[in-house]
CSV table of C-alpha atoms and ligand atoms in Angstrom, one decimal:
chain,number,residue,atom,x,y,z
F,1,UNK,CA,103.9,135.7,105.6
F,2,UNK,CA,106.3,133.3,107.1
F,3,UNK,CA,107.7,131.3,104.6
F,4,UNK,CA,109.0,128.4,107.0
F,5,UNK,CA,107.2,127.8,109.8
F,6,UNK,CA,110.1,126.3,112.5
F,7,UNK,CA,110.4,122.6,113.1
F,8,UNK,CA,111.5,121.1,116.1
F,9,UNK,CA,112.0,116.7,115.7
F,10,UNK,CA,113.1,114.8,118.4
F,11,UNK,CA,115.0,112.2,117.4
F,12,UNK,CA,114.8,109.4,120.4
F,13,UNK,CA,117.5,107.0,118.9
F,14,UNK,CA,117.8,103.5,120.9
F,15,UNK,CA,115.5,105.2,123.9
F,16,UNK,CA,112.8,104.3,125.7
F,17,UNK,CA,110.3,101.7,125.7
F,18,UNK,CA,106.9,102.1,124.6
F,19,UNK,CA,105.6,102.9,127.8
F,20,UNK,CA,108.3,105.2,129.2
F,21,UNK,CA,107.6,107.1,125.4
F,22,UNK,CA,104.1,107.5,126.4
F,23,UNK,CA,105.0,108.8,129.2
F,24,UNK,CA,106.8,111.2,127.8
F,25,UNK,CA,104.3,112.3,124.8
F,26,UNK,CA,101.7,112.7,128.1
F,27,UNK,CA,103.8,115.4,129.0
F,28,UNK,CA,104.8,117.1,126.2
F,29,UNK,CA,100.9,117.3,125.0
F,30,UNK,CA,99.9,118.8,128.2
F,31,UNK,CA,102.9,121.3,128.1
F,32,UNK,CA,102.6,122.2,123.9
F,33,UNK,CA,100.1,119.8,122.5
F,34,UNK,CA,98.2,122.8,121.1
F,35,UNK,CA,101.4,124.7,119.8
F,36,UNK,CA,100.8,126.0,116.5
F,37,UNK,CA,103.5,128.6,115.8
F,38,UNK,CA,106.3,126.1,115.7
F,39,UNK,CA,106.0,122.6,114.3
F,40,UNK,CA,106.5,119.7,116.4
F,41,UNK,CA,108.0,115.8,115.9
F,42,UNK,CA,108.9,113.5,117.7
F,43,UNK,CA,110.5,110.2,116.1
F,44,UNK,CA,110.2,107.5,118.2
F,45,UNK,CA,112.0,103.5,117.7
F,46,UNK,CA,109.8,101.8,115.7
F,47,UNK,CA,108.7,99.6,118.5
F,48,UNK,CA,107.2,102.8,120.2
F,49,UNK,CA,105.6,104.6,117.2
F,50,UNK,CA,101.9,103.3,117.5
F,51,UNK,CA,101.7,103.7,121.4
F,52,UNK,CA,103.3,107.2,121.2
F,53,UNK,CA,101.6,107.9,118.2
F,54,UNK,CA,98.0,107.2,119.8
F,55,UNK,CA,99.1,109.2,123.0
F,56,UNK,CA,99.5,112.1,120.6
F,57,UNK,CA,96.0,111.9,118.7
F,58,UNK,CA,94.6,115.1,119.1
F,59,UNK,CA,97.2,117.2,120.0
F,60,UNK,CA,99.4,119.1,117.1
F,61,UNK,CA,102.5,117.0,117.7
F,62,UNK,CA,103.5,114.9,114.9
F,63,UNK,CA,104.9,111.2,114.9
F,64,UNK,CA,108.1,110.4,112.8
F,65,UNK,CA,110.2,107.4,112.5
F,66,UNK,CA,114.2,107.4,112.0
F,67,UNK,CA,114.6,105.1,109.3
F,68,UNK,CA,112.9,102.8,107.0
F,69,UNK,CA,113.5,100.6,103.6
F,70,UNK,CA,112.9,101.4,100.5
F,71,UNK,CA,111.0,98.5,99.7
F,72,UNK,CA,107.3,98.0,100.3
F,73,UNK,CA,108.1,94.7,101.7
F,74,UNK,CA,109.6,91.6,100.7
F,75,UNK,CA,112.5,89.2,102.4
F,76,UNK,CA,114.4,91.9,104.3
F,77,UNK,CA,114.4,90.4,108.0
F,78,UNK,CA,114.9,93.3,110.6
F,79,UNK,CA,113.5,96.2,108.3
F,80,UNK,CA,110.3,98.3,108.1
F,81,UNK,CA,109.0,99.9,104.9
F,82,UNK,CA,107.0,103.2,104.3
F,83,UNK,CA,103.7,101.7,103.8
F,84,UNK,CA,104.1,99.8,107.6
F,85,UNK,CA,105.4,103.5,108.8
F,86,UNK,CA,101.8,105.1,107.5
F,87,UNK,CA,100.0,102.4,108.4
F,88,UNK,CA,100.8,103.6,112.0
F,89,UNK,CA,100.2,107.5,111.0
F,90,UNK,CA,103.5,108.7,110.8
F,91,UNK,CA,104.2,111.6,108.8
F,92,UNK,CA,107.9,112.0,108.7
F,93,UNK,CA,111.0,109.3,108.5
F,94,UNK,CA,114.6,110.7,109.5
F,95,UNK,CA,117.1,109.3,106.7
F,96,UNK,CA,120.9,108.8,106.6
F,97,UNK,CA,121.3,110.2,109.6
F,98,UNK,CA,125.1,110.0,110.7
F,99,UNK,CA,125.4,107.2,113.1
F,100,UNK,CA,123.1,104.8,109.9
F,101,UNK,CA,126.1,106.3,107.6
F,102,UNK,CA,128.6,105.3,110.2
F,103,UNK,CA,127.4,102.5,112.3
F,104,UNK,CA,125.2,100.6,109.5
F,105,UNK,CA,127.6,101.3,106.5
F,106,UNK,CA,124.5,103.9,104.6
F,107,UNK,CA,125.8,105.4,101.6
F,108,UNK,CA,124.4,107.9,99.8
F,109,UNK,CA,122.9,106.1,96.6
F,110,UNK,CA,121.0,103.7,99.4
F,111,UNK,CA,119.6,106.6,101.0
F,112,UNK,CA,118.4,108.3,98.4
F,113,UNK,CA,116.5,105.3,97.3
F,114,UNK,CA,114.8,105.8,100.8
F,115,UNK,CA,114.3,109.4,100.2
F,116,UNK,CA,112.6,108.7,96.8
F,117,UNK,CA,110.2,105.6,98.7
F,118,UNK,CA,109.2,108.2,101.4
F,119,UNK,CA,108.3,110.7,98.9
F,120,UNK,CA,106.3,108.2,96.7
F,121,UNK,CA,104.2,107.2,100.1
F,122,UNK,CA,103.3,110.9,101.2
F,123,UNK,CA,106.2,110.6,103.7
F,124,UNK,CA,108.4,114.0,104.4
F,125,UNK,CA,112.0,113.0,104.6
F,126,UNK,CA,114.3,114.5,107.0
F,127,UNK,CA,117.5,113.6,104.7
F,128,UNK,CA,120.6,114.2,107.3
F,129,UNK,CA,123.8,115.3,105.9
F,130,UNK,CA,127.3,116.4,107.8
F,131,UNK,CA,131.0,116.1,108.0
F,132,UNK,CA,133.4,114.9,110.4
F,133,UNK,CA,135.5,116.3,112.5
F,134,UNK,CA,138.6,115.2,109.8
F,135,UNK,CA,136.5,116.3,106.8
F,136,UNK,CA,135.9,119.6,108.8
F,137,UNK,CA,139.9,120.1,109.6
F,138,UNK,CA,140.6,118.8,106.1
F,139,UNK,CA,139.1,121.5,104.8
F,140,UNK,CA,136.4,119.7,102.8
F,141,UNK,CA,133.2,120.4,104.8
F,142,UNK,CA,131.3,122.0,102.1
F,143,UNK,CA,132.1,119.8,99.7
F,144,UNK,CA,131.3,116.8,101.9
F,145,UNK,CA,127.5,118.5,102.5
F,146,UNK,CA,127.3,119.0,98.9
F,147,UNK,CA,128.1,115.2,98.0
F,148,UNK,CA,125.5,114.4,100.4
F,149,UNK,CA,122.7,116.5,99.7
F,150,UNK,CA,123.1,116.2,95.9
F,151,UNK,CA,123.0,112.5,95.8
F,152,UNK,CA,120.2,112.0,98.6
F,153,UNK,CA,117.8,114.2,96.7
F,154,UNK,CA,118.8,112.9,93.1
F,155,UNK,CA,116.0,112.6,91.4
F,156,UNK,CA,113.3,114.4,93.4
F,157,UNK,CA,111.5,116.7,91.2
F,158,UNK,CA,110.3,120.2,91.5
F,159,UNK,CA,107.3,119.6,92.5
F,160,UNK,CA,108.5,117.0,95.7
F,161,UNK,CA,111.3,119.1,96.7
F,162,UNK,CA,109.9,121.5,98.9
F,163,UNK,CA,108.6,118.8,101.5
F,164,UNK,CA,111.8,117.7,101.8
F,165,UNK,CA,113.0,118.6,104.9
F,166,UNK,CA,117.5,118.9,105.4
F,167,UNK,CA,119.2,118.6,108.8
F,168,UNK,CA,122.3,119.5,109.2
F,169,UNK,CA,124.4,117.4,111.4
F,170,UNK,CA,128.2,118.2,112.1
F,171,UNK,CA,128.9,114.6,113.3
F,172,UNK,CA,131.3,115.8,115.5
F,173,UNK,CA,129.0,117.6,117.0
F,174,UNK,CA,126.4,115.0,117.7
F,175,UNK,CA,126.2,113.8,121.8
F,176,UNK,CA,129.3,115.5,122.2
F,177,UNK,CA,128.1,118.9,123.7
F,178,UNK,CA,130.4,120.2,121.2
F,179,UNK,CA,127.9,122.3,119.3
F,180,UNK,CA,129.3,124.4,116.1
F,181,UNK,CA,129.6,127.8,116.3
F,182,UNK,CA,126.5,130.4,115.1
F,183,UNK,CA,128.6,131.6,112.5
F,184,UNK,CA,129.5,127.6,111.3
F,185,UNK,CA,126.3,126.9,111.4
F,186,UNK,CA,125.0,129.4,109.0
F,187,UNK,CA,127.4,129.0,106.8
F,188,UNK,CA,126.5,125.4,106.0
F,189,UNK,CA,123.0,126.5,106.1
F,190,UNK,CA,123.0,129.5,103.9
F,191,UNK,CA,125.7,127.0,101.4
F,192,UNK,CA,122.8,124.2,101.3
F,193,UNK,CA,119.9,127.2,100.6
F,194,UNK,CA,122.0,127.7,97.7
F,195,UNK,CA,122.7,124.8,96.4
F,196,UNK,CA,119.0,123.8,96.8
F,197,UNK,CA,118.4,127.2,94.6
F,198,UNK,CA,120.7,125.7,91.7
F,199,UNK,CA,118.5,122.6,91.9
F,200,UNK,CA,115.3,123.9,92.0
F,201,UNK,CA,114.9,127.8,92.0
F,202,UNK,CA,114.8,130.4,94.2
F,203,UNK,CA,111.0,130.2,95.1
F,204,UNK,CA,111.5,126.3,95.7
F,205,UNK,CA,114.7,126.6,97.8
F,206,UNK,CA,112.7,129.1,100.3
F,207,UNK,CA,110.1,126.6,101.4
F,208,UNK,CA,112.7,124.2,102.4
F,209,UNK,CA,113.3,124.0,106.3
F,210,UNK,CA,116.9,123.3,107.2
F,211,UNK,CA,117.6,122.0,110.7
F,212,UNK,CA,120.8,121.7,112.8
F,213,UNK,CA,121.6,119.4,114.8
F,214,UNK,CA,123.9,118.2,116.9
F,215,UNK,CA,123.8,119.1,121.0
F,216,UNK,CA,121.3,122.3,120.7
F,217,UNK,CA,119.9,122.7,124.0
F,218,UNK,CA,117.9,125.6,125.2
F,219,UNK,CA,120.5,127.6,126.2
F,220,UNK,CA,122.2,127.3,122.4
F,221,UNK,CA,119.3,127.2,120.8
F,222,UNK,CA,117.4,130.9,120.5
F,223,UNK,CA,120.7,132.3,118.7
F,224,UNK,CA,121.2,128.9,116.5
F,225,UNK,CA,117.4,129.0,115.6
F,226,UNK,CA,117.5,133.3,114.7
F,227,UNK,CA,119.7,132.5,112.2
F,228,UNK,CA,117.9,133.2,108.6
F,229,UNK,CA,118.9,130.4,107.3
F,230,UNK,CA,118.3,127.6,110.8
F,231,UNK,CA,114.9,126.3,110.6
F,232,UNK,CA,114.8,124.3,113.3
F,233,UNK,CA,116.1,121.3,114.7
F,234,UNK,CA,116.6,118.0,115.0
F,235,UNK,CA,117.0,116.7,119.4
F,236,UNK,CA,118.7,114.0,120.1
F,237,UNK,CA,120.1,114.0,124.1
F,238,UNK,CA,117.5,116.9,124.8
F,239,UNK,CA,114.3,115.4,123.3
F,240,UNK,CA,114.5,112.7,126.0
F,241,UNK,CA,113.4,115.1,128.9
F,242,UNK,CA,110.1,116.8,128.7
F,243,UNK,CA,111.6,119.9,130.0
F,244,UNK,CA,114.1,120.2,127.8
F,245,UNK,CA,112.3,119.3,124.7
F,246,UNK,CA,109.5,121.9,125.6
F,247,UNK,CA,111.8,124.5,126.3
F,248,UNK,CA,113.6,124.0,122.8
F,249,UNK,CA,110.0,124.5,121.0
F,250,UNK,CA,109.1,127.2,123.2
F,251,UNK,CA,112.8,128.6,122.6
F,252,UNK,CA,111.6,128.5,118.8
F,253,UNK,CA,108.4,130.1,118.8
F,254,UNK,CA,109.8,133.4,120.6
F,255,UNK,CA,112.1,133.7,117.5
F,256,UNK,CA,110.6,136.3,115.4
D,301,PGA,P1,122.3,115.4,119.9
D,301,PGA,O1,121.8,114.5,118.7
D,301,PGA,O2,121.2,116.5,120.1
D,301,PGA,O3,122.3,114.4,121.1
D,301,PGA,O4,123.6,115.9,119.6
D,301,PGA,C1,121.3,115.0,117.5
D,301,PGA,C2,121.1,114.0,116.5
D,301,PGA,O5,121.9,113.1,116.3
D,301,PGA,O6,120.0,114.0,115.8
């Protein structure tokens, strides 16, 4: 039985109007619309979730988004909440990824508000955490990812937890073609599969997926994904080809 079926998310950041994302969706449904081995995302900006999201209807590919509020609505100009987000049949919302923590000023306590909202609306999270480059250097990568994951998930139960979805990011590592090492890699992963088993138990802690990110491309990606603990992962630069994004699932479903 596989116990975590892979996931590959694209995350598009900033990119592409609605119609260049449709474009896009066109061809990744004719090249792996009917993939079932491997799960696939793709998280378009919110202005491109409904077109993309209709250009997907049929096919296996899921829609995601790559933030939200926690609030259901209310006067907070510029935001989107869960309810909007499933309104438009998205299934999965990308939270505290690295460039909200460092660009928008998200700390951990506001995120995990967002993780508990996305839970509450039949939402999977995909709750980012990650050091630095200093934090890494400084010596306190571990604890950094610990911080992180403990505080996003505080206060998802036992019975929540395994739909929760954790991507590791190395932020040095994001866009900068500087990907982390195999061995790095698993470390970080195989240290947040334990910690997860301290909160919730061994049988819980399987089912979680654990991504990496942070420049996989094909040609990283078959030995980052045969990792035991690598689950996936989450795209940024190479979800915004076709070919490279279809190579990455196809990359995923040869791992045994
Ligand atoms: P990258 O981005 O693949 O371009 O490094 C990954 C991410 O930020 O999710």
């Amino acid at each position: 039985m596989i116990l975590r079926k892979k996931l590959i998310a694209g995350n598009w950041k900033m990119n592409k109007t609605p119609t260049d994302g449709v474009a896009l969706v066109a061809e990744l449904v004719t090249a792996i619309g009917k993939q079932t081995d491997v799960d696939v995302l793709v998280c378009p900006p919110f202005t491109g979730l409904e077109s993309a999201g209709k250009a997907l209807e049929g096919s296996t590919l899921k829609l995601g988004a790559q933030n939200m509020h926690f609030e259901a609505n209310g006067a907070f100009t510029g935001e989107v909440s869960a309810p909007m987000l499933r309104a438009l049949f998205a299934t999965h919302v990308i939270l505290g990824h690295s460039e909200r923590r460092a660009l928008f000023g998200e700390q951990d306590a506001f995120i995990n508000k967002k993780v508990l909202a996305a839970l509450k609306n039949q939402l999977r999270p995909i709750l980012c955490v990650g050091e630095t480059l200093a934090e890494r250097e400084g010596g306190i990568a571990l604890k950094v990812v610990q911080t992180q994951l403990e505080a996003g998930l505080e206060g998802v139960g036992k019975d929540q937890a395994s739909t929760v979805i954790v991507a590791y990011e190395p932020v040095w590592a994001i866009g900068t073609g500087k990907v982390a090492t195999t061995d790095q890699a698993q470390e970080v992963h195989a240290f947040i599969r334990g910690l997860l088993v301290k909160l919730y138990g061994d049988s819980i802690a399987q089912k979680v997926r654990i991504l990496y990110g942070g420049s996989m491309k094909p040609a990283n990606a078959p030995e980052l994904l045969s990792q035991k603990d690598i689950d996936g992962g989450l795209i940024g630069g190479a979800a915004l080809e076709a070919r490279s994004f279809v190579d990455l699932v196809k990359a995923a479903a040869a791992v045994k």
